[in-house]
Coordinates of C-alpha atoms and ligand atoms in Angstrom, one line a residue:
Chain C
M1 CA 0.0 0.0 0.0
G2 CA 1.2 3.5 -0.9
E3 CA 1.9 6.4 1.4
V4 CA -0.6 9.3 1.7
I5 CA 1.2 12.6 2.5
V6 CA -0.6 15.9 3.0
V7 CA 1.3 19.1 2.3
T8 CA 0.0 21.8 4.6
S9 CA 0.9 25.2 6.1
G10 CA -1.7 27.3 7.8
K11 CA -0.6 30.5 6.2
G12 CA -1.4 31.0 2.5
G13 CA 1.0 31.5 -0.3
V14 CA 4.1 29.9 1.4
G15 CA 4.6 27.2 -1.3
K16 CA 2.3 24.2 -0.7
T17 CA 1.3 23.9 -4.3
T18 CA 4.9 24.5 -5.5
T19 CA 6.1 21.8 -3.1
T20 CA 3.4 19.3 -4.1
A21 CA 4.1 19.7 -7.8
N22 CA 7.9 19.3 -7.2
L23 CA 7.7 16.4 -4.9
G24 CA 5.3 14.6 -7.3
T25 CA 7.5 15.3 -10.3
G26 CA 10.6 14.3 -8.4
L27 CA 9.2 11.0 -7.2
A28 CA 7.9 10.2 -10.7
Q29 CA 11.4 10.9 -12.0
L30 CA 12.7 8.2 -9.7
G31 CA 10.1 5.8 -11.2
Y32 CA 7.5 5.9 -8.5
K33 CA 3.8 5.9 -9.3
V34 CA 2.4 9.1 -7.8
A35 CA -1.1 10.7 -7.5
L36 CA -1.4 14.3 -6.7
V37 CA -4.6 15.4 -5.2
D38 CA -5.7 19.1 -5.3
A39 CA -7.7 19.5 -2.2
D40 CA -7.9 23.2 -2.5
I41 CA -11.5 23.1 -3.6
G42 CA -12.9 26.3 -5.1
L43 CA -9.4 27.6 -5.8
R44 CA -7.7 25.0 -7.8
N45 CA -4.3 25.7 -9.2
L46 CA -2.2 22.6 -9.0
D47 CA -3.4 21.7 -12.6
V48 CA -2.2 25.1 -13.8
V49 CA 1.2 24.7 -12.1
L50 CA 1.6 21.3 -13.7
G51 CA 0.4 22.6 -17.1
L52 CA -2.6 20.2 -17.2
E53 CA -5.5 22.6 -17.0
N54 CA -6.7 22.0 -20.5
R55 CA -7.1 18.3 -19.9
I56 CA -9.6 18.4 -17.0
V57 CA -12.9 16.7 -17.6
Y58 CA -13.9 15.5 -14.2
D59 CA -12.8 16.7 -10.8
I60 CA -12.6 15.4 -7.2
T61 CA -16.2 16.2 -6.4
D62 CA -17.3 14.2 -9.5
V63 CA -15.5 11.2 -8.0
T64 CA -16.8 11.6 -4.4
G65 CA -20.3 12.4 -5.8
G66 CA -20.3 9.2 -7.8
H67 CA -20.6 11.0 -11.2
C68 CA -17.5 9.3 -12.6
R69 CA -15.0 6.6 -11.7
L70 CA -11.7 7.6 -10.0
R71 CA -9.8 6.3 -13.0
Q72 CA -11.7 8.7 -15.4
A73 CA -10.9 11.7 -13.3
L74 CA -7.2 11.1 -13.0
I75 CA -5.2 13.1 -15.5
K76 CA -1.9 11.7 -16.7
D77 CA 1.1 14.0 -16.7
K78 CA 2.5 15.1 -20.0
R79 CA 6.1 14.2 -19.2
Y80 CA 6.2 11.5 -16.6
E81 CA 4.7 8.1 -17.0
G82 CA 3.8 7.5 -13.4
L83 CA 2.5 10.9 -12.5
F84 CA -1.3 11.6 -12.2
L85 CA -3.4 14.5 -11.0
L86 CA -6.8 14.5 -9.4
P87 CA -8.0 18.1 -9.9
A88 CA -10.0 20.2 -7.5
A89 CA -13.4 21.5 -8.5
Q90 CA -13.3 25.2 -9.3
T91 CA -17.0 26.0 -9.0
K92 CA -18.3 24.1 -6.0
D93 CA -17.8 25.1 -2.4
K94 CA -15.4 23.6 0.1
T95 CA -18.0 21.5 1.8
A96 CA -18.7 19.6 -1.4
V97 CA -16.3 16.9 0.0
S98 CA -16.6 15.3 3.4
P99 CA -13.7 13.9 5.5
D100 CA -15.1 10.4 5.2
Q101 CA -15.2 10.7 1.4
M102 CA -11.7 12.0 1.4
K103 CA -10.5 9.1 3.6
A104 CA -12.1 6.6 1.2
L105 CA -10.6 8.3 -1.8
C106 CA -7.1 8.2 -0.3
E107 CA -7.5 4.6 0.5
D108 CA -8.5 3.8 -3.1
L109 CA -5.6 5.8 -4.4
S110 CA -3.1 4.2 -2.1
Q111 CA -4.0 0.8 -3.5
E112 CA -2.6 1.8 -6.8
F113 CA 0.0 4.4 -6.2
D114 CA 3.3 4.4 -4.3
Y115 CA 2.7 8.0 -3.1
V116 CA -0.4 10.0 -2.8
I117 CA 0.4 13.7 -2.2
I118 CA -2.4 16.1 -1.2
D119 CA -2.2 19.8 -1.7
C120 CA -4.0 21.3 1.2
P121 CA -5.8 24.7 1.2
A122 CA -4.6 27.4 3.5
G123 CA -6.3 27.9 6.8
I124 CA -7.6 25.6 9.5
E125 CA -11.2 25.2 8.4
Q126 CA -13.2 22.5 6.7
G127 CA -10.8 22.4 3.6
F128 CA -7.9 21.6 5.9
R129 CA -9.9 19.0 7.8
N130 CA -10.8 17.3 4.6
A131 CA -7.2 17.4 3.2
I132 CA -5.7 15.7 6.3
A133 CA -8.5 13.1 6.8
G134 CA -6.9 10.4 4.7
A135 CA -3.3 11.2 5.3
H136 CA -0.7 8.9 6.9
R137 CA 1.9 11.7 7.2
A138 CA 2.2 15.4 7.0
I139 CA 4.6 17.9 5.6
V140 CA 4.4 21.4 6.9
V141 CA 5.7 24.2 4.7
T142 CA 6.7 27.5 6.2
T143 CA 8.7 30.6 5.2
P144 CA 11.1 32.3 7.5
E145 CA 8.6 34.8 8.6
V146 CA 7.2 35.2 12.1
S147 CA 3.6 35.0 11.0
A148 CA 4.2 31.9 8.8
V149 CA 6.0 30.1 11.6
R150 CA 3.3 31.0 14.0
D151 CA 0.7 29.4 11.7
A152 CA 2.9 26.4 11.1
D153 CA 3.0 25.9 14.9
R154 CA -0.8 26.1 15.0
I155 CA -1.1 23.6 12.2
I156 CA 1.3 21.2 13.9
G157 CA -0.8 21.4 17.1
L158 CA -3.9 20.6 15.1
L159 CA -2.2 17.7 13.2
E160 CA -1.1 16.3 16.6
A161 CA -4.6 16.5 17.8
A162 CA -5.8 14.7 14.7
E163 CA -3.2 11.9 15.5
L164 CA -0.9 12.9 12.6
R165 CA 2.2 12.8 14.6
D166 CA 5.8 13.8 13.7
P167 CA 5.1 16.1 10.8
K168 CA 8.2 17.0 8.8
L169 CA 9.1 20.6 8.0
I170 CA 10.1 22.3 4.8
I171 CA 11.4 25.9 5.1
N172 CA 10.8 27.6 1.8
R173 CA 12.0 30.9 0.3
V174 CA 15.0 31.3 2.5
R175 CA 17.3 34.1 1.6
H176 CA 20.7 33.2 3.0
K177 CA 22.1 36.8 2.7
M178 CA 19.2 38.1 4.7
V179 CA 19.6 35.4 7.3
A180 CA 23.3 36.1 7.6
A181 CA 22.6 39.8 8.0
G182 CA 20.2 39.0 10.8
D183 CA 17.2 40.3 8.8
M184 CA 15.5 36.9 8.5
M185 CA 14.7 34.1 10.9
S186 CA 17.4 31.4 10.7
I187 CA 16.7 27.7 10.3
D188 CA 17.7 27.3 13.9
D189 CA 15.3 29.9 15.2
I190 CA 12.5 28.2 13.4
I191 CA 13.4 24.7 14.5
D192 CA 13.8 26.0 18.0
I193 CA 10.2 27.0 18.1
L194 CA 8.5 24.3 16.1
A195 CA 10.6 21.4 17.4
V196 CA 9.9 19.1 14.5
D197 CA 12.2 17.3 12.1
L198 CA 13.5 19.3 9.2
L199 CA 12.9 17.7 5.8
G200 CA 14.7 20.4 3.8
V201 CA 15.3 24.0 3.1
V202 CA 14.4 25.6 -0.2
P203 CA 16.0 28.9 -1.2
E204 CA 14.2 31.8 -2.7
D205 CA 14.8 31.4 -6.4
E206 CA 13.3 33.2 -9.4
M207 CA 13.5 29.9 -11.3
V208 CA 10.5 28.7 -9.3
I209 CA 8.4 31.4 -10.8
I210 CA 9.9 31.1 -14.3
T211 CA 9.3 27.3 -14.4
T212 CA 5.9 27.6 -12.8
N213 CA 4.8 30.0 -15.5
R214 CA 5.8 27.5 -18.1
G215 CA 3.7 24.8 -16.4
E216 CA 6.9 23.0 -15.3
A217 CA 8.4 22.1 -11.9
V218 CA 11.7 23.6 -11.0
I219 CA 12.9 20.2 -10.0
Q220 CA 13.2 19.4 -13.7
D221 CA 15.8 22.1 -13.9
D222 CA 19.2 20.6 -13.2
R223 CA 21.1 23.7 -12.4
S224 CA 18.7 25.7 -10.2
R225 CA 19.4 25.8 -6.5
S226 CA 15.8 25.3 -5.5
G227 CA 15.5 22.3 -7.9
M228 CA 18.5 20.8 -6.1
A229 CA 16.9 21.4 -2.7
F230 CA 13.7 19.7 -3.9
R231 CA 15.6 16.7 -5.3
N232 CA 17.2 16.3 -1.9
I233 CA 13.8 16.5 -0.2
V234 CA 12.5 13.8 -2.5
R235 CA 15.4 11.5 -1.7
R236 CA 14.7 12.0 2.0
I237 CA 11.1 11.1 1.5
T238 CA 12.1 7.8 0.0
G239 CA 14.0 7.1 3.2
E240 CA 17.5 8.0 2.0
Q241 CA 19.8 9.9 4.4
V242 CA 20.8 13.0 2.6
P243 CA 22.8 15.6 4.6
L244 CA 21.8 19.3 4.3
L245 CA 23.8 21.0 1.6
P246 CA 26.0 23.9 2.5
L247 CA 23.7 25.7 0.1
E248 CA 20.7 24.7 2.2
E249 CA 22.4 25.6 5.4
G250 CA 23.6 28.9 4.1
G251 CA 27.0 28.3 5.7
L252 CA 25.5 28.7 9.2
F253 CA 26.5 26.0 11.6
S254 CA 23.7 24.4 13.5
K255 CA 23.5 23.4 17.1
L256 CA 20.0 22.2 17.1
R257 CA 19.5 20.7 13.8
R258 CA 17.5 17.5 13.8
L259 CA 17.6 16.4 10.2
M260 CA 15.9 13.1 9.5
G261 CA 14.8 10.9 6.7
F262 CA 11.1 10.6 6.3
K263 CA 10.7 7.1 7.4
Chain P
M1 CA 10.9 8.5 64.1
D2 CA 7.4 9.9 64.3
N3 CA 8.6 12.8 66.3
R4 CA 11.5 13.6 64.0
R5 CA 9.2 13.8 61.1
K6 CA 6.9 16.1 62.9
T7 CA 9.7 18.6 63.7
A8 CA 11.0 18.5 60.2
G9 CA 7.5 19.0 58.9
K10 CA 7.0 22.0 61.1
Q11 CA 10.2 23.7 59.9
I12 CA 9.4 23.4 56.2
L13 CA 5.7 23.6 56.4
D14 CA 5.8 27.1 55.0
E15 CA 7.5 25.9 51.9
I16 CA 5.2 23.0 51.2
E17 CA 2.0 23.8 49.4
G18 CA -0.3 20.8 49.6
D19 CA -3.8 22.3 49.4
E20 CA -3.9 23.3 45.8
N21 CA -4.3 21.0 42.8
T22 CA -1.3 20.7 40.5
I23 CA -1.5 19.4 36.9
L24 CA 1.3 18.1 34.7
I25 CA 1.3 18.8 31.0
R26 CA 3.7 16.5 29.2
R27 CA 4.0 18.3 26.0
T28 CA 4.6 21.7 24.3
L29 CA 1.7 24.0 24.0
R30 CA 1.5 25.4 20.5
S31 CA 0.1 28.5 19.0
G32 CA -3.7 28.7 19.5
Q33 CA -3.7 26.2 22.4
K34 CA -5.0 27.6 25.6
F35 CA -4.9 25.9 28.9
H36 CA -6.8 27.2 32.0
Y37 CA -6.5 25.5 35.4
S38 CA -7.6 26.0 38.9
G39 CA -4.3 25.3 40.7
N40 CA -0.7 25.0 39.7
V41 CA 0.5 24.1 36.2
V42 CA 3.7 22.3 35.3
V43 CA 4.6 22.1 31.6
M44 CA 7.1 19.5 30.5
G45 CA 7.8 21.3 27.2
D46 CA 7.5 24.8 25.9
V47 CA 4.8 27.4 25.8
N48 CA 5.1 28.7 22.3
P49 CA 4.2 32.1 20.9
G50 CA 0.4 32.3 20.6
A51 CA -0.2 29.7 23.3
E52 CA -1.7 30.6 26.7
V53 CA -1.5 29.2 30.2
V54 CA -3.7 30.6 32.9
A55 CA -3.5 29.2 36.4
T56 CA -5.0 30.3 39.7
G57 CA -1.7 29.1 41.3
N58 CA 1.9 28.9 40.1
I59 CA 3.2 28.1 36.6
I60 CA 6.4 26.1 36.1
V61 CA 7.6 25.4 32.6
M62 CA 10.4 22.9 32.1
G63 CA 11.3 24.6 28.8
Q64 CA 10.8 28.0 27.2
I65 CA 8.0 30.4 27.7
R66 CA 7.4 32.5 24.6
G67 CA 3.6 32.7 24.8
M68 CA 1.3 34.3 27.4
V69 CA 1.2 33.1 31.0
H70 CA -1.0 34.2 33.8
A71 CA -0.3 33.0 37.3
G72 CA -2.5 33.8 40.3
A73 CA -5.3 34.4 37.9
E74 CA -7.9 34.9 40.6
G75 CA -5.8 37.5 42.4
D76 CA -3.2 35.6 44.3
E77 CA -0.3 38.0 44.5
S78 CA 2.1 35.4 45.9
A79 CA 1.9 33.3 42.7
M80 CA 5.0 32.9 40.6
V81 CA 6.1 31.9 37.2
M82 CA 9.3 29.9 36.6
A83 CA 10.8 28.7 33.4
F84 CA 14.1 27.4 32.0
R85 CA 13.9 30.3 29.5
L86 CA 11.5 33.1 30.3
Q87 CA 10.8 35.2 27.2
P88 CA 7.0 35.6 27.3
T89 CA 4.9 37.7 24.9
Q90 CA 3.2 38.8 28.0
L91 CA 3.4 37.7 31.7
R92 CA 0.6 38.3 34.2
I93 CA 0.6 37.7 37.9
A94 CA -2.7 38.4 39.7
N95 CA -3.8 41.7 38.1
H96 CA -0.3 42.9 37.2
I97 CA 0.4 42.8 33.5
T98 CA 4.0 43.0 32.1
R99 CA 5.7 42.5 28.8
P100 CA 9.3 42.6 27.7
P101 CA 10.6 46.0 26.8
D102 CA 10.1 46.7 23.1
D103 CA 13.7 47.8 22.4
E104 CA 15.7 45.1 24.0
V105 CA 15.9 41.4 23.1
A106 CA 16.3 39.8 26.5
D107 CA 18.1 36.5 25.8
S108 CA 17.8 34.7 29.0
S109 CA 19.8 31.5 29.1
V110 CA 19.4 30.7 32.7
P111 CA 16.2 29.6 34.6
E112 CA 14.3 32.5 35.8
M113 CA 11.4 33.2 38.2
A114 CA 8.9 36.0 38.0
R115 CA 6.9 37.1 41.1
I116 CA 5.6 40.2 42.7
K117 CA 8.0 42.1 44.9
N118 CA 7.0 45.4 46.4
G119 CA 4.1 45.7 44.2
V120 CA 5.9 45.1 40.9
V121 CA 6.6 42.0 38.8
T122 CA 10.2 41.2 39.3
I123 CA 12.2 38.7 37.3
E124 CA 15.3 37.1 38.8
S125 CA 17.5 34.2 37.9
Y126 CA 16.7 30.9 39.6
P127 CA 18.1 29.8 41.8
A128 CA 18.8 33.3 43.0
K129 CA 22.5 34.3 42.7
A130 CA 24.0 34.6 46.2
Ligands
ATP301 N1 11.3 29.0 -3.4 C1 10.6 29.9 -4.0 N2 11.3 31.0 -4.6 C2 10.5 31.9 -5.3 N3 9.2 31.9 -5.4 C3 8.5 30.9 -4.8 C4 9.2 29.9 -4.1 N4 8.2 29.0 -3.6 C5 7.0 29.5 -4.0 N5 7.2 30.6 -4.8 C6 6.1 31.4 -5.4 O1 5.2 31.9 -4.3 C7 3.9 31.9 -4.8 C8 3.0 31.1 -3.9 O2 3.4 29.7 -4.0 P1 2.3 28.5 -3.9 O3 1.2 28.8 -4.8 O4 3.1 27.2 -4.1 O5 1.8 28.7 -2.4 P2 0.6 28.0 -1.7 O6 1.0 27.7 -0.3 O7 0.1 26.8 -2.5 O8 -0.5 29.1 -1.8 P3 -2.1 29.0 -1.4 O9 -2.1 29.1 0.1 O10 -2.7 30.2 -2.0 O11 -2.5 27.7 -2.0 C9 3.9 31.4 -6.2 O12 3.9 32.5 -7.1 C10 5.2 30.6 -6.3 O13 5.7 30.6 -7.6
MG302 MG1 -1.8 26.3 -3.2

């Protein structure tokens, strides 16, 4: 049975969709069968990021509502054999799917796929509850901003209350120059508060925006620093021990780092 | 034997508080988590920014306080707050409200205790330096 992982954050716009697209692409590159689920109902955009928007016929609410079979709604990626997307509905409201339906859906998907990755909506409301309902594990994305870290902490508390223990942390959009100058929270500051295992650090990189606008994932770009960071995260998810790159650390030595594989 | 115990008991009676309830929280309180208790609270973990502990008695945190704590919440001016690292967003004892000064980043690296002394909330290292 495959593993169901939810990518969540609390605060909006910190990089959940970007992370989901990159992890999915990266795992598919390694030959795994991956289903990406856009649980951001009402505001779908994982399909746009993956460049698959024009192929959507059915969406997640058609599946849970019994209007089509799961297989019909899954969209195959253009580039990678093993990568599929279950798109969100754009029109219907967030209560269109229930946690129980989501659980059943994840269970079905995990029969067929090695990894099921769920792109969670921002916030702590119904959409969040739905997105985490069928997950085995959680990845929390934050940026090095006080408000994002605060929301990540809130989310970790809610995940713990929902029995999703030991979430792993991705710190996105880190600007090492700003950290070095003391103008941005450091990795250690963030880990010190959140006290969870670090899965990886992704630098601020304009290549993310450039590739996203082309409907590609930055992980496909061999030279970009953010692509490299996502590749390392993917390897850690598969259970490999990959040390933090100096690039990820920004040259700062860590006293408190608890870097772990995903398993 | 019985006698000895009695005398010892008498000497330290002032320092033993046995009337109030005490509760032990074996984890970190995260943002948005609020804990109210009638009695003393001991936290084995941190009180993170955005978390809140309110107790009618004392609050002891075996970790860092970065959130809001209120000891002696029903007016007990003898209540105290103790933590391995005391950096609260706001600290209240009885009806005294304090917060760290805006301009300085107090980086306490020793255990500290806050209590009311001469009518003001005072923070000192714990154990107090001789
Ligand atoms: N490492 C990065 N460097 C530069 N830009 C980034 C990086 N990560 C994400 N972005 C950009 O930030 C914006 C928000 O990212 P994304 O849509 O992934 O966030 P989200 O958490 O899914 O947002 P929402 O909460 O709205 O769903 C996008 O424009 C994306 O291209
Ligand atoms: Mg998103």
